Amino acid sequence: MKLYIYHTPELTPTDRVPDCAIAVDVLRATTTMATALNNGAEAVQVFSDIDQLMKESEKWPAAKRIRAGERGGAKVEGCDMGNSPLDCQPNLVQGKRLFISTTNGTRALQRVQSSPIVLAAALINRLAIAQYLLVKQPKTIWIIGSGWEGSFSLEDTVCAGAIADILLTESGVPPEEFVGNDEVYAAIALYLQWKDQLYELFNYASHGQRLLGLGVYEDLKYCSQLDILDVVPMQREVGVLVKSDAKIPKVQFWMQGSPR
Ligand code: 3SL
């Protein structure tokens, strides 16, 4: 198992793909996707282009779809919801397909969509993702942060570090074999520095500030929680993510079952 972390889609290589790619947009796209699938959404279908989303979702029965559109943090006109994970309550999403387009998160997923395995991770499902990887043992793993319009985001890199920390500790693979690029050490260091103050970190982060400016305080709190959902969003066909039904035996952690 060898791990590479890329802070943004733009920094991600385009001439090859890994065995497993993991897109991360903690604020808020991958948190929303994980929540929707955990609460019974049939699938999540991602679009970078909002007009394309409208066109494709039109083919779906109205009672079986939810349109989620976000630009600049705000809801796109004509959509049923913006990009708040807290809107994805079971009574809204159960049995429905979430058609979603967001500023950065959907672009990160699209950048790696040709990889054999594509997952979506956030802090809320980091342990489920790590368990999956420890059991499946893909040879090469890329974690791709969504960033914000091409630049680095603290919250995506801290999540990448949180996943990397478990994998490095629990896989038994020596660091010199496991670590694919310097970003892995940097992300782990960021996570270890902030792991007990993730909500505080989000308040400092530029996108956290942007969301606070829009008044979505509860979203920030929700997105900063670690390991609260046991769900692995996995690409089933290009652009369509479902809840993985792979039976993942729970890995026993070295630290008496309490991951760092
Ligand atoms: O950039 C994105 O994809 C979004 O997650 C941004 S926001 O949190 O909805 O503002």
Short mmCIF file of C-alpha atoms and ligand atoms in Angstrom, two decimals:
data_model
loop_
_atom_site.label_atom_id
_atom_site.label_comp_id
_atom_site.label_asym_id
_atom_site.label_seq_id
_atom_site.Cartn_x
_atom_site.Cartn_y
_atom_site.Cartn_z
CA MET A 1 0.00 0.00 0.00
CA LYS A 2 1.44 3.38 -1.05
CA LEU A 3 -0.31 6.66 -0.35
CA TYR A 4 -0.10 9.96 -2.23
CA ILE A 5 -1.93 13.12 -1.18
CA TYR A 6 -2.72 15.97 -3.58
CA HIS A 7 -4.05 19.19 -2.10
CA THR A 8 -6.15 20.20 -5.11
CA PRO A 9 -7.51 18.67 -8.33
CA GLU A 10 -5.08 20.91 -10.25
CA LEU A 11 -2.07 19.33 -8.47
CA THR A 12 -3.28 15.80 -9.26
CA PRO A 13 -1.39 13.97 -12.06
CA THR A 14 -3.31 13.47 -15.28
CA ASP A 15 -1.05 10.91 -16.98
CA ARG A 16 -1.94 7.95 -14.73
CA VAL A 17 -4.51 6.76 -12.21
CA PRO A 18 -4.13 4.98 -8.86
CA ASP A 19 -5.80 1.70 -7.88
CA CYS A 20 -7.99 3.70 -5.52
CA ALA A 21 -8.75 7.45 -5.58
CA ILE A 22 -10.44 9.25 -2.72
CA ALA A 23 -11.99 12.68 -3.23
CA VAL A 24 -12.28 14.90 -0.16
CA ASP A 25 -14.36 18.04 0.21
CA VAL A 26 -15.06 18.27 3.93
CA LEU A 27 -16.73 21.70 3.53
CA ARG A 28 -19.10 20.47 2.32
CA ALA A 29 -19.66 18.30 -0.76
CA THR A 30 -18.30 14.93 0.37
CA THR A 31 -19.81 15.42 3.84
CA THR A 32 -23.17 15.99 2.13
CA MET A 33 -22.74 12.94 -0.13
CA ALA A 34 -21.82 10.65 2.78
CA THR A 35 -24.77 11.93 4.80
CA ALA A 36 -27.25 11.49 1.94
CA LEU A 37 -26.14 7.90 1.28
CA ASN A 38 -26.11 7.10 4.99
CA ASN A 39 -29.68 8.41 5.25
CA GLY A 40 -30.95 6.20 2.45
CA ALA A 41 -30.42 8.09 -0.81
CA GLU A 42 -30.47 5.61 -3.70
CA ALA A 43 -27.36 7.23 -5.24
CA VAL A 44 -25.54 10.51 -5.63
CA GLN A 45 -24.89 11.71 -9.17
CA VAL A 46 -22.32 14.47 -9.58
CA PHE A 47 -22.08 17.22 -12.20
CA SER A 48 -19.67 20.08 -12.65
CA ASP A 49 -22.13 21.84 -14.92
CA ILE A 50 -25.46 22.90 -13.45
CA ASP A 51 -27.29 22.96 -16.81
CA GLN A 52 -26.19 19.38 -17.39
CA LEU A 53 -27.52 18.48 -13.95
CA MET A 54 -30.91 20.00 -14.80
CA LYS A 55 -31.03 18.19 -18.14
CA GLU A 56 -30.09 14.76 -16.78
CA SER A 57 -32.26 14.97 -13.67
CA GLU A 58 -35.24 15.88 -15.85
CA LYS A 59 -35.13 12.30 -17.17
CA TRP A 60 -35.64 11.00 -13.63
CA PRO A 61 -39.12 10.78 -12.00
CA ALA A 62 -39.66 14.01 -10.02
CA ALA A 63 -40.68 12.10 -6.88
CA LYS A 64 -37.41 10.17 -6.97
CA ARG A 65 -34.93 13.03 -7.32
CA ILE A 66 -33.43 15.85 -5.30
CA ARG A 67 -31.51 18.58 -7.07
CA ALA A 68 -28.68 20.10 -5.03
CA GLY A 69 -26.77 23.03 -6.47
CA GLU A 70 -24.19 25.30 -4.84
CA ARG A 71 -22.12 28.19 -6.16
CA GLY A 72 -20.08 30.43 -3.88
CA GLY A 73 -21.60 28.61 -0.90
CA ALA A 74 -25.17 29.61 -1.80
CA LYS A 75 -28.04 27.54 -3.21
CA VAL A 76 -28.46 27.68 -6.98
CA GLU A 77 -31.86 28.96 -8.08
CA GLY A 78 -34.15 26.21 -9.31
CA CYS A 79 -32.57 23.52 -7.11
CA ASP A 80 -34.34 21.84 -4.18
CA MET A 81 -31.42 22.42 -1.84
CA GLY A 82 -27.94 23.88 -1.68
CA ASN A 83 -25.04 21.88 -0.32
CA SER A 84 -25.92 21.53 3.35
CA PRO A 85 -25.45 18.02 4.77
CA LEU A 86 -28.05 18.91 7.38
CA ASP A 87 -30.70 19.11 4.66
CA CYS A 88 -30.12 15.43 3.81
CA GLN A 89 -32.55 14.09 6.39
CA PRO A 90 -33.98 10.58 5.82
CA ASN A 91 -37.47 11.95 5.13
CA LEU A 92 -36.08 14.03 2.25
CA VAL A 93 -33.51 11.70 0.67
CA GLN A 94 -34.74 8.14 1.36
CA GLY A 95 -34.97 6.17 -1.90
CA LYS A 96 -34.15 9.23 -4.01
CA ARG A 97 -31.23 10.13 -6.22
CA LEU A 98 -29.30 13.24 -5.21
CA PHE A 99 -28.21 15.15 -8.32
CA ILE A 100 -25.50 17.48 -7.11
CA SER A 101 -23.24 20.18 -8.50
CA THR A 102 -20.87 22.18 -6.29
CA THR A 103 -18.03 24.62 -6.88
CA ASN A 104 -15.04 22.38 -6.12
CA GLY A 105 -16.03 18.99 -4.68
CA THR A 106 -17.64 17.63 -7.82
CA ARG A 107 -14.56 18.72 -9.85
CA ALA A 108 -12.28 16.70 -7.54
CA LEU A 109 -14.38 13.59 -8.10
CA GLN A 110 -14.42 14.11 -11.84
CA ARG A 111 -10.65 14.50 -11.96
CA VAL A 112 -10.15 10.89 -10.78
CA GLN A 113 -13.32 9.27 -12.06
CA SER A 114 -11.46 6.87 -14.35
CA SER A 115 -9.69 5.15 -11.43
CA PRO A 116 -10.80 1.54 -10.82
CA ILE A 117 -12.03 2.44 -7.32
CA VAL A 118 -13.30 5.94 -6.49
CA LEU A 119 -14.44 6.84 -2.97
CA ALA A 120 -15.69 10.03 -1.32
CA ALA A 121 -14.38 10.82 2.14
CA ALA A 122 -14.94 13.42 4.81
CA LEU A 123 -14.14 13.57 8.52
CA ILE A 124 -17.54 12.13 9.41
CA ASN A 125 -16.76 8.83 7.61
CA ARG A 126 -12.95 8.77 7.86
CA LEU A 127 -12.85 5.56 9.95
CA ALA A 128 -15.16 3.70 7.52
CA ILE A 129 -12.89 4.73 4.63
CA ALA A 130 -9.75 3.69 6.52
CA GLN A 131 -11.30 0.31 7.42
CA TYR A 132 -12.18 -0.26 3.77
CA LEU A 133 -8.61 0.51 2.67
CA LEU A 134 -7.03 -1.64 5.36
CA VAL A 135 -9.14 -4.61 4.29
CA LYS A 136 -8.94 -4.12 0.50
CA GLN A 137 -5.26 -3.08 0.49
CA PRO A 138 -5.15 -1.24 -2.86
CA LYS A 139 -1.55 -0.95 -4.07
CA THR A 140 -1.67 2.77 -4.81
CA ILE A 141 -4.03 5.22 -3.10
CA TRP A 142 -4.48 8.89 -3.94
CA ILE A 143 -6.33 11.30 -1.67
CA ILE A 144 -7.38 14.43 -3.55
CA GLY A 145 -8.42 17.55 -1.69
CA SER A 146 -10.93 19.78 -3.45
CA GLY A 147 -9.41 23.02 -2.22
CA TRP A 148 -11.09 26.24 -3.29
CA GLU A 149 -10.83 27.27 -6.93
CA GLY A 150 -7.34 25.82 -7.29
CA SER A 151 -5.91 26.72 -3.91
CA PHE A 152 -5.20 24.71 -0.76
CA SER A 153 -7.87 24.09 1.90
CA LEU A 154 -6.96 23.33 5.51
CA GLU A 155 -10.05 21.19 6.07
CA ASP A 156 -9.40 18.83 3.15
CA THR A 157 -5.75 18.34 4.03
CA VAL A 158 -6.53 17.73 7.70
CA CYS A 159 -8.98 15.03 6.60
CA ALA A 160 -6.38 13.49 4.30
CA GLY A 161 -4.01 13.49 7.28
CA ALA A 162 -6.62 11.85 9.50
CA ILE A 163 -7.01 8.98 7.01
CA ALA A 164 -3.24 8.74 6.45
CA ASP A 165 -2.58 8.64 10.19
CA ILE A 166 -4.74 5.53 10.67
CA LEU A 167 -3.32 3.81 7.59
CA LEU A 168 0.28 4.46 8.57
CA THR A 169 -0.30 3.31 12.15
CA GLU A 170 -2.43 0.27 11.37
CA SER A 171 -1.21 -1.09 8.05
CA GLY A 172 2.16 -2.20 9.39
CA VAL A 173 3.75 -0.89 6.20
CA PRO A 174 7.02 0.92 7.02
CA PRO A 175 6.85 4.70 6.35
CA GLU A 176 9.51 4.57 3.62
CA GLU A 177 7.28 2.16 1.66
CA PHE A 178 3.91 3.64 2.61
CA VAL A 179 4.54 7.34 2.01
CA GLY A 180 4.37 8.30 -1.67
CA ASN A 181 4.97 12.06 -1.42
CA ASP A 182 5.90 14.72 1.14
CA GLU A 183 2.30 15.89 1.34
CA VAL A 184 1.51 12.73 3.35
CA TYR A 185 3.82 13.74 6.22
CA ALA A 186 2.58 17.34 6.05
CA ALA A 187 -1.06 16.25 6.20
CA ILE A 188 -0.44 13.90 9.13
CA ALA A 189 1.40 16.67 11.00
CA LEU A 190 -1.53 19.04 10.42
CA TYR A 191 -3.99 16.43 11.68
CA LEU A 192 -1.97 15.56 14.79
CA GLN A 193 -1.68 19.26 15.63
CA TRP A 194 -5.43 19.90 15.33
CA LYS A 195 -7.15 16.58 15.97
CA ASP A 196 -8.71 17.72 19.26
CA GLN A 197 -9.71 21.13 17.88
CA LEU A 198 -11.10 20.42 14.45
CA TYR A 199 -14.02 22.81 14.87
CA GLU A 200 -11.62 25.59 15.91
CA LEU A 201 -9.47 24.86 12.86
CA PHE A 202 -12.55 25.16 10.63
CA ASN A 203 -13.25 28.57 12.13
CA TYR A 204 -9.79 29.71 11.04
CA ALA A 205 -9.98 28.13 7.58
CA SER A 206 -10.79 30.53 4.75
CA HIS A 207 -13.71 28.44 3.54
CA GLY A 208 -14.95 28.10 7.12
CA GLN A 209 -14.91 31.89 7.32
CA ARG A 210 -16.79 32.10 4.03
CA LEU A 211 -19.48 29.72 5.33
CA LEU A 212 -19.74 31.53 8.66
CA GLY A 213 -20.31 34.70 6.64
CA LEU A 214 -23.28 32.92 5.07
CA GLY A 215 -24.56 32.00 8.54
CA VAL A 216 -24.22 28.22 8.27
CA TYR A 217 -22.76 27.67 11.75
CA GLU A 218 -24.37 24.28 12.30
CA ASP A 219 -22.91 22.92 9.07
CA LEU A 220 -19.42 23.81 10.25
CA LYS A 221 -19.98 21.96 13.52
CA TYR A 222 -21.42 18.92 11.79
CA CYS A 223 -18.64 18.71 9.18
CA SER A 224 -15.91 18.91 11.85
CA GLN A 225 -17.04 15.72 13.61
CA LEU A 226 -14.85 12.65 13.27
CA ASP A 227 -16.02 9.07 12.58
CA ILE A 228 -19.74 9.52 13.19
CA LEU A 229 -21.00 7.66 10.06
CA ASP A 230 -20.22 4.13 8.96
CA VAL A 231 -20.64 4.72 5.25
CA VAL A 232 -18.30 4.29 2.25
CA PRO A 233 -19.53 6.26 -0.81
CA MET A 234 -18.19 4.42 -3.86
CA GLN A 235 -18.45 5.15 -7.58
CA ARG A 236 -20.62 2.50 -9.28
CA GLU A 237 -20.50 4.02 -12.74
CA VAL A 238 -18.82 7.21 -13.87
CA GLY A 239 -20.27 10.09 -11.84
CA VAL A 240 -22.66 7.92 -9.79
CA LEU A 241 -21.83 7.07 -6.19
CA VAL A 242 -23.64 4.52 -4.04
CA LYS A 243 -23.19 3.22 -0.52
CA SER A 244 -20.66 0.38 -0.75
CA ASP A 245 -22.23 -2.89 0.32
CA ALA A 246 -18.86 -4.62 0.69
CA LYS A 247 -18.84 -6.44 4.01
CA ILE A 248 -15.86 -4.90 5.74
CA PRO A 249 -14.77 -6.80 8.84
CA LYS A 250 -13.90 -4.30 11.52
CA VAL A 251 -10.13 -4.06 11.81
CA GLN A 252 -8.79 -4.26 15.34
CA PHE A 253 -6.75 -1.19 16.05
CA TRP A 254 -3.47 -1.26 17.92
CA MET A 255 -4.64 1.56 20.17
CA GLN A 256 -7.23 -0.58 22.04
CA GLY A 257 -9.87 0.00 19.41
CA SER A 258 -9.75 3.75 19.75
CA PRO A 259 -8.35 5.29 16.60
CA ARG A 260 -6.38 8.50 17.01
O1 3SL B 1 -16.76 23.82 -3.25
C1 3SL B 1 -17.58 22.93 -3.04
O2 3SL B 1 -17.68 21.94 -3.74
C2 3SL B 1 -18.55 23.12 -1.92
O3 3SL B 1 -18.52 22.05 -1.07
C3 3SL B 1 -18.48 24.47 -1.34
S1 3SL B 1 -19.67 24.85 -0.13
O4 3SL B 1 -19.24 24.35 1.14
O5 3SL B 1 -20.95 24.34 -0.49
O6 3SL B 1 -19.72 26.31 -0.09
#
